[in-house]
PDB file of C-alpha atoms in Angstrom:
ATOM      1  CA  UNK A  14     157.977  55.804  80.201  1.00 67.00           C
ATOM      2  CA  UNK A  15     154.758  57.101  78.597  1.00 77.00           C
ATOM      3  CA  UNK A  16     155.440  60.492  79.294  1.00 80.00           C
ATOM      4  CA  UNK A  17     159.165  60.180  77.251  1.00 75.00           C
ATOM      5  CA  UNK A  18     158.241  58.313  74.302  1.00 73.00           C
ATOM      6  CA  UNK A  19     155.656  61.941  74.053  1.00 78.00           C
ATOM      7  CA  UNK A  20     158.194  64.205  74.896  1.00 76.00           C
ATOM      8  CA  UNK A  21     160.933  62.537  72.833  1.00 71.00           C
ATOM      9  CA  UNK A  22     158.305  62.668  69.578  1.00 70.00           C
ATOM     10  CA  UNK A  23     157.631  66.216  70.210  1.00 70.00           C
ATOM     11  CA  UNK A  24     161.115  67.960  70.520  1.00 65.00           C
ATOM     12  CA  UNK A  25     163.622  64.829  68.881  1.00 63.00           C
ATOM     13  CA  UNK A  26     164.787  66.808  66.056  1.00 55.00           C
ATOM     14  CA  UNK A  27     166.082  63.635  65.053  1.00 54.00           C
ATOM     15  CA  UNK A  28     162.791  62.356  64.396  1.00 53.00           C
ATOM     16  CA  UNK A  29     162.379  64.648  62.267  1.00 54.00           C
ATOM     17  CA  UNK A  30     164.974  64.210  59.776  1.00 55.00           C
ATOM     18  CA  UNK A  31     164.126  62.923  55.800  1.00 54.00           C
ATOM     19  CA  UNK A  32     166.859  59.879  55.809  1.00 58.00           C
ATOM     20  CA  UNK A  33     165.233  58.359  59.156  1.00 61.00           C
ATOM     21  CA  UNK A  34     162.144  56.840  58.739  1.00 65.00           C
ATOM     22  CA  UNK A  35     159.243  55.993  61.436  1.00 62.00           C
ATOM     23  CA  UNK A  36     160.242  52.308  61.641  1.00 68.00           C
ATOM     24  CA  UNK A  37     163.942  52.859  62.105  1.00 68.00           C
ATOM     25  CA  UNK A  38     163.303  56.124  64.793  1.00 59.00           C
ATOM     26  CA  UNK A  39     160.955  53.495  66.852  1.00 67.00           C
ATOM     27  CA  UNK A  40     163.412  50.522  67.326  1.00 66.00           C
ATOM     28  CA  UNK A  41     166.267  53.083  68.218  1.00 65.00           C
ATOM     29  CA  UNK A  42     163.865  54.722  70.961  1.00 61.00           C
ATOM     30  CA  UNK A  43     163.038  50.928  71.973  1.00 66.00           C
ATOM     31  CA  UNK A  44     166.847  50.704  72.122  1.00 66.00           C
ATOM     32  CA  UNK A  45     166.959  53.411  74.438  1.00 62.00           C
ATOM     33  CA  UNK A  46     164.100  52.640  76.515  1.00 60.00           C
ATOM     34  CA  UNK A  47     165.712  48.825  77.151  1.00 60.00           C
ATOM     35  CA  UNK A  48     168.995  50.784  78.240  1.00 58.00           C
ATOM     36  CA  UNK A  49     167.318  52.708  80.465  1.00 57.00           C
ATOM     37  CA  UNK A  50     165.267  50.539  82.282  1.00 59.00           C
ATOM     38  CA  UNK A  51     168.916  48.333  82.921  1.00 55.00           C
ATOM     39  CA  UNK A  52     169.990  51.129  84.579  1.00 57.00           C
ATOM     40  CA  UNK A  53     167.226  52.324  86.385  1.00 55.00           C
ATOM     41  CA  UNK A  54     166.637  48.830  87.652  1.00 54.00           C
ATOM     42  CA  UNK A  55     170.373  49.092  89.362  1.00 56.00           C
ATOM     43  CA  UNK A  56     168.656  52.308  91.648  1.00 54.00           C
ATOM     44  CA  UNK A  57     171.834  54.053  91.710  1.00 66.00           C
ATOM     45  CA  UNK A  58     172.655  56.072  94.477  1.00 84.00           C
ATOM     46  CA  UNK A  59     170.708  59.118  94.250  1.00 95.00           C
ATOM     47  CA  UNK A  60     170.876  62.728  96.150  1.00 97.00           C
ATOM     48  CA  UNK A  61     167.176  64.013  96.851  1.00 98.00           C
ATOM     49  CA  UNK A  62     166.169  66.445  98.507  1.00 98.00           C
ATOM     50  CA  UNK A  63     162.851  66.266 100.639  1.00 99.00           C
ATOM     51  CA  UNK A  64     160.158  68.452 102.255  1.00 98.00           C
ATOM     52  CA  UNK A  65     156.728  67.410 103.376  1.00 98.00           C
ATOM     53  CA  UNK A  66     155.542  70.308 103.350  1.00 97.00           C
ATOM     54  CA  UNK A  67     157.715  72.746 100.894  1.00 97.00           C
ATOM     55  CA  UNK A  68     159.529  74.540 103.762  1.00 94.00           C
ATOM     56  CA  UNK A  69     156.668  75.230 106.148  1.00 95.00           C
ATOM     57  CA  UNK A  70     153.063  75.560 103.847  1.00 97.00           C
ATOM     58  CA  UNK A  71     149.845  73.802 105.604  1.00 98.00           C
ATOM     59  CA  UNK A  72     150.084  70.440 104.556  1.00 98.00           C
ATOM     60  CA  UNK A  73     147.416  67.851 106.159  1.00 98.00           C
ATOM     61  CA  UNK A  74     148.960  65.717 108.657  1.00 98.00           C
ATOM     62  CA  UNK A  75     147.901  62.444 106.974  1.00 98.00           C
ATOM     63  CA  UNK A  76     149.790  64.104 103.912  1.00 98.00           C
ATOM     64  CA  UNK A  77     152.361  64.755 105.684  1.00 98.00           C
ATOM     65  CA  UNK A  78     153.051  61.408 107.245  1.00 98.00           C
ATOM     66  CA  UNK A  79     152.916  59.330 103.905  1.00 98.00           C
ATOM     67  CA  UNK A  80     155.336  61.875 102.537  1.00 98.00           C
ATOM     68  CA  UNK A  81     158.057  60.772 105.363  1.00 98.00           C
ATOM     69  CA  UNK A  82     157.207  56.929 104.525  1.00 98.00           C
ATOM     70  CA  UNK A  83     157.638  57.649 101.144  1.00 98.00           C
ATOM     71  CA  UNK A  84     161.256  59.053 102.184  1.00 98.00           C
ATOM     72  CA  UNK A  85     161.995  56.001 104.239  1.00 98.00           C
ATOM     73  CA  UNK A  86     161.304  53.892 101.422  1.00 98.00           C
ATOM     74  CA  UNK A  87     163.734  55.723  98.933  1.00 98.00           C
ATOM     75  CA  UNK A  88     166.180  55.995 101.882  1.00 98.00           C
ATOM     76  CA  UNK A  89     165.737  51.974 101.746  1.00 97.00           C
ATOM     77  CA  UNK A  90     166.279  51.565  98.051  1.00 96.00           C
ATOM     78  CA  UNK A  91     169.659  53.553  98.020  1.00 96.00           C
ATOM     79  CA  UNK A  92     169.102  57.340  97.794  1.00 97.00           C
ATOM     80  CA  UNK A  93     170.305  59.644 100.015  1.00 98.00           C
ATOM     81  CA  UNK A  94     167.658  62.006 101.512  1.00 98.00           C
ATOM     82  CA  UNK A  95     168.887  65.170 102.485  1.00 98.00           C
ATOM     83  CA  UNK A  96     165.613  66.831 104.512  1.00 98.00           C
ATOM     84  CA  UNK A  97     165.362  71.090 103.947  1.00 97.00           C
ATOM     85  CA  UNK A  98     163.631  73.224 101.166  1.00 97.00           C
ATOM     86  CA  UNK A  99     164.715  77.034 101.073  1.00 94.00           C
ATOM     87  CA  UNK A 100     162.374  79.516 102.180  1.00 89.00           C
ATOM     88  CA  UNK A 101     159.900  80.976  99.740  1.00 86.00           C
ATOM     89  CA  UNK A 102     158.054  83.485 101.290  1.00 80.00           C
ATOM     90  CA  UNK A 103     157.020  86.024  98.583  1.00 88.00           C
ATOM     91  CA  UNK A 104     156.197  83.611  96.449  1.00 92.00           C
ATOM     92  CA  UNK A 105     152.470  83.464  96.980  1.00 93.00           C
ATOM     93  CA  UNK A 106     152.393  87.623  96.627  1.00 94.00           C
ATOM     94  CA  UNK A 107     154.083  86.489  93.052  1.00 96.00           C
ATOM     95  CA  UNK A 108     151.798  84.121  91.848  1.00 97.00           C
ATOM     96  CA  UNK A 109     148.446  85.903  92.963  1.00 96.00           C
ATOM     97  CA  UNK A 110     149.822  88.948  91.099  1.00 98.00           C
ATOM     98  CA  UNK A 111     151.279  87.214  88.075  1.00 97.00           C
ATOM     99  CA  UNK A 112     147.792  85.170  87.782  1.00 97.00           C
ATOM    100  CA  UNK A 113     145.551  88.517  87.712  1.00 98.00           C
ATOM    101  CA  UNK A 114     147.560  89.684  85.140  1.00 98.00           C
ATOM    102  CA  UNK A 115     147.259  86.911  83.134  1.00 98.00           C
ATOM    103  CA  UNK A 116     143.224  86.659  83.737  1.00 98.00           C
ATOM    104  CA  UNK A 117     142.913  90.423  82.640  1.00 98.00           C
ATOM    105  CA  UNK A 118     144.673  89.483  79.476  1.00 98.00           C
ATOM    106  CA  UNK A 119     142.978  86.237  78.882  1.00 98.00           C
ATOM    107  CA  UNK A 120     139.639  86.915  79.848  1.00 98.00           C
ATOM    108  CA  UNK A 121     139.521  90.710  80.312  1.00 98.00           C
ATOM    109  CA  UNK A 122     137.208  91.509  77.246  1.00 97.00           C
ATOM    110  CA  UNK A 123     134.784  88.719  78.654  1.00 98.00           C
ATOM    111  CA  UNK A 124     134.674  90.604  82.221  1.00 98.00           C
ATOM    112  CA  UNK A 125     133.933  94.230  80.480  1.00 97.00           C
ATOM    113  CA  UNK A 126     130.789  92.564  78.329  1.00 98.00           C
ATOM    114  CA  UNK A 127     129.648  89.409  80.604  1.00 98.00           C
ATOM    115  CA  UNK A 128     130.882  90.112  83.927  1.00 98.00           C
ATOM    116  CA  UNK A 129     127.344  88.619  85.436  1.00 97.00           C
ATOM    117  CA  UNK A 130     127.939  85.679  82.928  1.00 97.00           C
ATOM    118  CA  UNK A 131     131.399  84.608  84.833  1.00 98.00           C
ATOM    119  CA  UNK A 132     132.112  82.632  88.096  1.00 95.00           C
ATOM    120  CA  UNK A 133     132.852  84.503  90.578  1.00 95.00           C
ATOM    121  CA  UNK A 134     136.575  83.474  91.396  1.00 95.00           C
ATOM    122  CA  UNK A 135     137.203  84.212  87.474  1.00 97.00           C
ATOM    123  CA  UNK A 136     135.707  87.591  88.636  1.00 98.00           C
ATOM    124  CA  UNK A 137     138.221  88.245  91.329  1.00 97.00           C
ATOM    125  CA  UNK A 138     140.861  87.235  89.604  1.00 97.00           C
ATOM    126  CA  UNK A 139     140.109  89.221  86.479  1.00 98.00           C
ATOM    127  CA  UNK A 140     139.586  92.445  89.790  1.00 98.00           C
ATOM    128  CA  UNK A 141     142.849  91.510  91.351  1.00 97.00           C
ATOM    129  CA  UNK A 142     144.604  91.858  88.113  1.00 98.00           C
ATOM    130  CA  UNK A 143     142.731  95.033  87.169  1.00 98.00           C
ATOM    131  CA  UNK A 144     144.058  96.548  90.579  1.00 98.00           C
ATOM    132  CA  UNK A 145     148.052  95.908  90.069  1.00 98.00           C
ATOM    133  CA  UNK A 146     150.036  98.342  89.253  1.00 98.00           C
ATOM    134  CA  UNK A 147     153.319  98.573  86.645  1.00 98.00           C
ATOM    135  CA  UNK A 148     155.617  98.545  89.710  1.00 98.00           C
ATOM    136  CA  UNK A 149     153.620  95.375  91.025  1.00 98.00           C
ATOM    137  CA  UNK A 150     154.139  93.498  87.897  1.00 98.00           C
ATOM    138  CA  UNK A 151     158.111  94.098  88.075  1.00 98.00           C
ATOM    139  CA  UNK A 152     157.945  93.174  91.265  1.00 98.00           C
ATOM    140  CA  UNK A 153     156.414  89.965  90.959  1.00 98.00           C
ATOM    141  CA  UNK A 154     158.805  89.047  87.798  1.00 97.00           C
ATOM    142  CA  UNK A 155     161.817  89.561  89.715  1.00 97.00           C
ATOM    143  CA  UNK A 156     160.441  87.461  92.537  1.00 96.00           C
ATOM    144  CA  UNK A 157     159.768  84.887  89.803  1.00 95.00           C
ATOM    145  CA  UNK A 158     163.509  85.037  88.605  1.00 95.00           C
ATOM    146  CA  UNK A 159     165.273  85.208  92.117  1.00 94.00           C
ATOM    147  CA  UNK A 160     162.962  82.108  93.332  1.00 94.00           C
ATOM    148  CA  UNK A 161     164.536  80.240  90.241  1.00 95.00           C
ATOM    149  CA  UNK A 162     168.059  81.234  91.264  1.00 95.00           C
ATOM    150  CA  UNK A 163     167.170  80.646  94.618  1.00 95.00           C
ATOM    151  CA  UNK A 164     165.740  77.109  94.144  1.00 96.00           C
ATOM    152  CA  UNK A 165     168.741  76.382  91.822  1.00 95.00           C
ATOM    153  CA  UNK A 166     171.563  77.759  93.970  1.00 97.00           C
ATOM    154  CA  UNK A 167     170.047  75.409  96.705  1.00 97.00           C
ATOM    155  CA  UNK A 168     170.112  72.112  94.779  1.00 97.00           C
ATOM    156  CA  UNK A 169     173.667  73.005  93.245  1.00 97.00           C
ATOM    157  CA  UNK A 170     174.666  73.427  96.587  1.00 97.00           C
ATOM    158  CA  UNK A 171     173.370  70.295  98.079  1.00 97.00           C
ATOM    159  CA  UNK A 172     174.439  68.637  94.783  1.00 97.00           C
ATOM    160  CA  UNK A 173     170.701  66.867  94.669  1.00 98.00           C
ATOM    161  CA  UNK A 174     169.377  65.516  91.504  1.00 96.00           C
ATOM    162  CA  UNK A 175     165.563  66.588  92.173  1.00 98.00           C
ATOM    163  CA  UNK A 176     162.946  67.679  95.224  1.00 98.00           C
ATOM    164  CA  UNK A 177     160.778  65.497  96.171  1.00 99.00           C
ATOM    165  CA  UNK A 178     157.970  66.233  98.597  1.00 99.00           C
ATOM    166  CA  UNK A 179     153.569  66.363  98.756  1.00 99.00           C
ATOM    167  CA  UNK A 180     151.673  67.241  95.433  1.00 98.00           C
ATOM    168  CA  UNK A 181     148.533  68.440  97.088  1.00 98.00           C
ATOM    169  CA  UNK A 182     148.661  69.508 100.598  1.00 98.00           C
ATOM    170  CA  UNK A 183     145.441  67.760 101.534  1.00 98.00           C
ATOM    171  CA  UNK A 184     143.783  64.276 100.662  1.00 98.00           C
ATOM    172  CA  UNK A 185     141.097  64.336  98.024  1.00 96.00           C
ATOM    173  CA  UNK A 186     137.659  65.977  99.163  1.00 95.00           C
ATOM    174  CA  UNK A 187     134.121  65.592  98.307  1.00 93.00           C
ATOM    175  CA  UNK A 188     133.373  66.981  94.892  1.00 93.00           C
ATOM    176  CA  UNK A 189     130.879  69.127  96.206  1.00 94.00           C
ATOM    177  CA  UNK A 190     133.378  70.903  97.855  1.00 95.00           C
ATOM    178  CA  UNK A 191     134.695  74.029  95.567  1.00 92.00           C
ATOM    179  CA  UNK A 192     137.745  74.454  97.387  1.00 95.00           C
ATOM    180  CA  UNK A 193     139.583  74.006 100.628  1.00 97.00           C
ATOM    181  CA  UNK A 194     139.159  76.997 102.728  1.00 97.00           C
ATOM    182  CA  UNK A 195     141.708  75.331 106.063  1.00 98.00           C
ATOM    183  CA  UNK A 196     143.800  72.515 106.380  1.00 98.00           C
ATOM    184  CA  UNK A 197     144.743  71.151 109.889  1.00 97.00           C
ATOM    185  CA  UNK A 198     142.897  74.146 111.797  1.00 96.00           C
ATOM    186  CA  UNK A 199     145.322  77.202 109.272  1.00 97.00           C
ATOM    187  CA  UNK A 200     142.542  79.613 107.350  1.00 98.00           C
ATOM    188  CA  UNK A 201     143.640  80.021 103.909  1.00 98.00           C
ATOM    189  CA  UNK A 202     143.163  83.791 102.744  1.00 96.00           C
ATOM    190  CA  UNK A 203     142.364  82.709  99.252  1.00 95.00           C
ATOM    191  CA  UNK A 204     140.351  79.732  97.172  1.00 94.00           C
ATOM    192  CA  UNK A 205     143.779  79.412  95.673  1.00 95.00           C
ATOM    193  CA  UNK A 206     145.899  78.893  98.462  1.00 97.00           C
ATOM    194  CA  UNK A 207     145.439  75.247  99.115  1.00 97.00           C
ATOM    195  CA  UNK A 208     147.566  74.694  95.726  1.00 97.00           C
ATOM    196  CA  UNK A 209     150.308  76.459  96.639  1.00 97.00           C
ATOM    197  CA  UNK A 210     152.836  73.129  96.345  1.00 97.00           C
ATOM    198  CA  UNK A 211     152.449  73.043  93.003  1.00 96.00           C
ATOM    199  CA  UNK A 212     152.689  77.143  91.986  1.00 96.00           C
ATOM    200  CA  UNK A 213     155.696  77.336  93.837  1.00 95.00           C
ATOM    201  CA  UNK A 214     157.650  75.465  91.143  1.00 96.00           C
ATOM    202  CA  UNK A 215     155.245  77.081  88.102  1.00 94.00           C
ATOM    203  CA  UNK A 216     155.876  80.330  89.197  1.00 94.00           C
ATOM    204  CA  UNK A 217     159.644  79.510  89.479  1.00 95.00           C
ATOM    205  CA  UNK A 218     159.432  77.631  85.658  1.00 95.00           C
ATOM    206  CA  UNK A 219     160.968  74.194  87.439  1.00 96.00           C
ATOM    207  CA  UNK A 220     159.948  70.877  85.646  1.00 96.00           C
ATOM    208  CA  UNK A 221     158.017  68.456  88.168  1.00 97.00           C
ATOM    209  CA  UNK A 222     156.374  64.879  87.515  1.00 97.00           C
ATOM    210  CA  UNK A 223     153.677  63.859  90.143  1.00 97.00           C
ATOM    211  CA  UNK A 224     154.270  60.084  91.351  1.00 98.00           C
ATOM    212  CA  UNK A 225     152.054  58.056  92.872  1.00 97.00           C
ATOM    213  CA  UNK A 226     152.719  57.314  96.489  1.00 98.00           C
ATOM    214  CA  UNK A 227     150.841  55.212  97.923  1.00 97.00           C
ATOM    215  CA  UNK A 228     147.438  55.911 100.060  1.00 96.00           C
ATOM    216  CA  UNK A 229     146.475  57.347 103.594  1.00 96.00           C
ATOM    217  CA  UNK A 230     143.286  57.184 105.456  1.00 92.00           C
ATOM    218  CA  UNK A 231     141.544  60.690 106.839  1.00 91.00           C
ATOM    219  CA  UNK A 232     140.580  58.931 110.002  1.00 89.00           C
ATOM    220  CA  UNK A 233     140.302  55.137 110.927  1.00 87.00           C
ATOM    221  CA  UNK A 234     136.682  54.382 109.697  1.00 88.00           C
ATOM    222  CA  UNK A 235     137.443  55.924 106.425  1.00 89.00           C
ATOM    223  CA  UNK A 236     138.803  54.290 103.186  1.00 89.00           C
ATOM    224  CA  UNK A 237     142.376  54.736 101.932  1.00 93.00           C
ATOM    225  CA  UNK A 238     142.967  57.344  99.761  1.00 95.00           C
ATOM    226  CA  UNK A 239     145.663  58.523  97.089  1.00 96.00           C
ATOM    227  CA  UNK A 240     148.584  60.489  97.786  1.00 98.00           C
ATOM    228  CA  UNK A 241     150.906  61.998  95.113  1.00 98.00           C
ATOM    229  CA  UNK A 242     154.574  62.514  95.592  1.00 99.00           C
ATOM    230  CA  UNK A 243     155.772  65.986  93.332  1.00 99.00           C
ATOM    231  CA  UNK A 244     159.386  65.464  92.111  1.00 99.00           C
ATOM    232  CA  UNK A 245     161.169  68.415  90.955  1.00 98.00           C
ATOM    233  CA  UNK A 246     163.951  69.099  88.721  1.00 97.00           C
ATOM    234  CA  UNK A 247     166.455  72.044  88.224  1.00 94.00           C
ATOM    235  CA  UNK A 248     165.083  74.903  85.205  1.00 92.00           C
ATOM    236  CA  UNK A 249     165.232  73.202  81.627  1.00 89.00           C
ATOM    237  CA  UNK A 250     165.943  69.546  83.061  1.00 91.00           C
ATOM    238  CA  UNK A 251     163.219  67.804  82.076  1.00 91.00           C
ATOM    239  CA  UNK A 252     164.866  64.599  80.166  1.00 88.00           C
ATOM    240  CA  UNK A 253     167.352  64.593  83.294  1.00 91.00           C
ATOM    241  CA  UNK A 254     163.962  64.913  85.752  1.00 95.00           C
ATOM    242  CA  UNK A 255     162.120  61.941  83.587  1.00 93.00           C
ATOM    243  CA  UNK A 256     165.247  59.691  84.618  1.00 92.00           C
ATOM    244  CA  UNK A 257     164.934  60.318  88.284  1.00 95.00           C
ATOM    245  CA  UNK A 258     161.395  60.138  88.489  1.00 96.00           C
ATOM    246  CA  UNK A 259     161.313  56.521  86.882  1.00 93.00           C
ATOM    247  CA  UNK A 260     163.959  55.474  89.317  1.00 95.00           C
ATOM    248  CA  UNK A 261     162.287  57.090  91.905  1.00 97.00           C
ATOM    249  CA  UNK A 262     158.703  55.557  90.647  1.00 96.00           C
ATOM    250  CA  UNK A 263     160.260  51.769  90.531  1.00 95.00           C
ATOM    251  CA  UNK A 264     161.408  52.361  94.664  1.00 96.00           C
ATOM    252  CA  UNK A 265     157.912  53.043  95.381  1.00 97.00           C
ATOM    253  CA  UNK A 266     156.165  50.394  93.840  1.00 95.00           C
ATOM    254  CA  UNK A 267     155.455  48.619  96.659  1.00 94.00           C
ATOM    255  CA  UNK A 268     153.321  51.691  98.673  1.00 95.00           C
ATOM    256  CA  UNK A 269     151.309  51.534  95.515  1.00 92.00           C
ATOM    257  CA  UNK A 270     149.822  47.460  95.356  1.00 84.00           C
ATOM    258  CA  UNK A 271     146.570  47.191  94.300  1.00 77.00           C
ATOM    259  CA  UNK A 272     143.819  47.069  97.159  1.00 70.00           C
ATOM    260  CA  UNK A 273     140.275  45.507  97.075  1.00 64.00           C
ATOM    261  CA  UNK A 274     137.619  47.934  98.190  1.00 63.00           C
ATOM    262  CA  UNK A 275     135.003  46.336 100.113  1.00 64.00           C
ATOM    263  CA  UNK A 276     131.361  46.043  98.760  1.00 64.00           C
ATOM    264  CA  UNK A 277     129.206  48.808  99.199  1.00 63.00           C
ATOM    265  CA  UNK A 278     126.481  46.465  98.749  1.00 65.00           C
ATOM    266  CA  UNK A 279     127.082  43.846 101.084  1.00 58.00           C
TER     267      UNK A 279
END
């Protein structure tokens, strides 16, 4: 609801006109919000489509499991899950190569005068980037637009009103930890790799809203932690995607009660 009330203020054009004032914009966006929350409270029948782990990408098993109880409990509160995500498979060649381009131009002039100054991943970024060549680039940017029409064509098809599946593909980690380097016994070839459920849609220009949903334990002795559930709308949707995701945040509600941690003094 948060998240609307900002996006609303930011691109209403309505808000912005001289013969509405501040006062009167407010109550008809409390209005609005009232309405909303009526019908979101119904949970009508929705059409999602689900994935724990984004059409085959190393997902942690523990991950993975709270992402199918997290379908169960939408499946209980009405929706209709229908399980499948298209394959993507060139999309990782498409981010790496669209992200060195973009660290060359952002931070290029910083590598040519304090390169020993920099971290090294901002280093091989800024060297993967330096490497590509014109034909790369086109490459990657028509792998960027057919993964749109791809991801599109797939939802149109299926008539679903978002994607739902795992934010991260792992639980949290110590913060010592830089990066994960495997998940689940796979060897990621990059520091960069473990995020790949969320460039797939960034790369692809798709709106998503990360959801709380619920908590999972790495092993038996250890304590619960948070799990995030992406949702994932079709290109330019994003008011449509922010009605879905509140439905879809109200039918998980109860995977996200409030726990007491024990003690660590006692």
């Amino acid at each position: 609801a948060d998240l609307r009330e900002l996006f609303t203020a930011i691109f209403d054009p309505a808000g912005c006109r001289p013969d509405k004032s501040l006062e009167q914009w407010c109550v008809q966006r409390n209005r609005e919000s009232q309405s909303r929350k009526a019908l979101n409270s119904k949970h009508q029948k929705m059409r999602i489509g689900f994935s724990s782990d984004w059409g085959g990408l190393p997902v942690q098993r523990e991950v993975r499991h709270q992402m199918q109880v997290c379908a169960q409990q939408l499946a209980e509160n009405g929706a209709e899950i229908i399980e499948g995500f298209p394959k993507l498979s060139e999309m990782r060649q498409a981010f790496l190569t669209l992200r060195g381009l973009f660290f060359v131009a952002e931070l290029g002039g910083l590598y040519r005068t304090h390169r020993d100054q920099l971290k090294d991943t901002v280093v091989w970024n800024i060297e993967q980037g330096l490497k590509l060549t014109a034909a790369e680039i086109a490459h990657a940017e028509k792998l960027r637009s057919a993964a749109r029409r791809q991801l599109e064509d797939y939802m149109q098809s299926h008539s679903l009103e978002a994607l739902v599946g795992p934010t991260n593909q792992v639980l949290p980690f110590d913060l010592e930890t830089a990066y994960v380097s495997e998940i689940d016994g796979t060897r990621l070839e990059t520091y960069v790799d473990w995020l790949a459920s969320n460039f797939i849609f960034s790369v692809a220009g798709l709106p998503a809203i990360s959801l709380p949903a619920g908590f999972a334990r790495p092993s038996p002795q250890q304590l619960p932690l948070p799990v995030g559930l992406q949702v994932v709308g079709p290109w330019a949707g994003d008011d449509a995607l922010m009605n879905t995701a509140e439905q879809i945040e109200s039918m998980l509600a109860p995977l996200n009660a409030p726990f007491s941690f024990p003690d660590p003094s006692a």
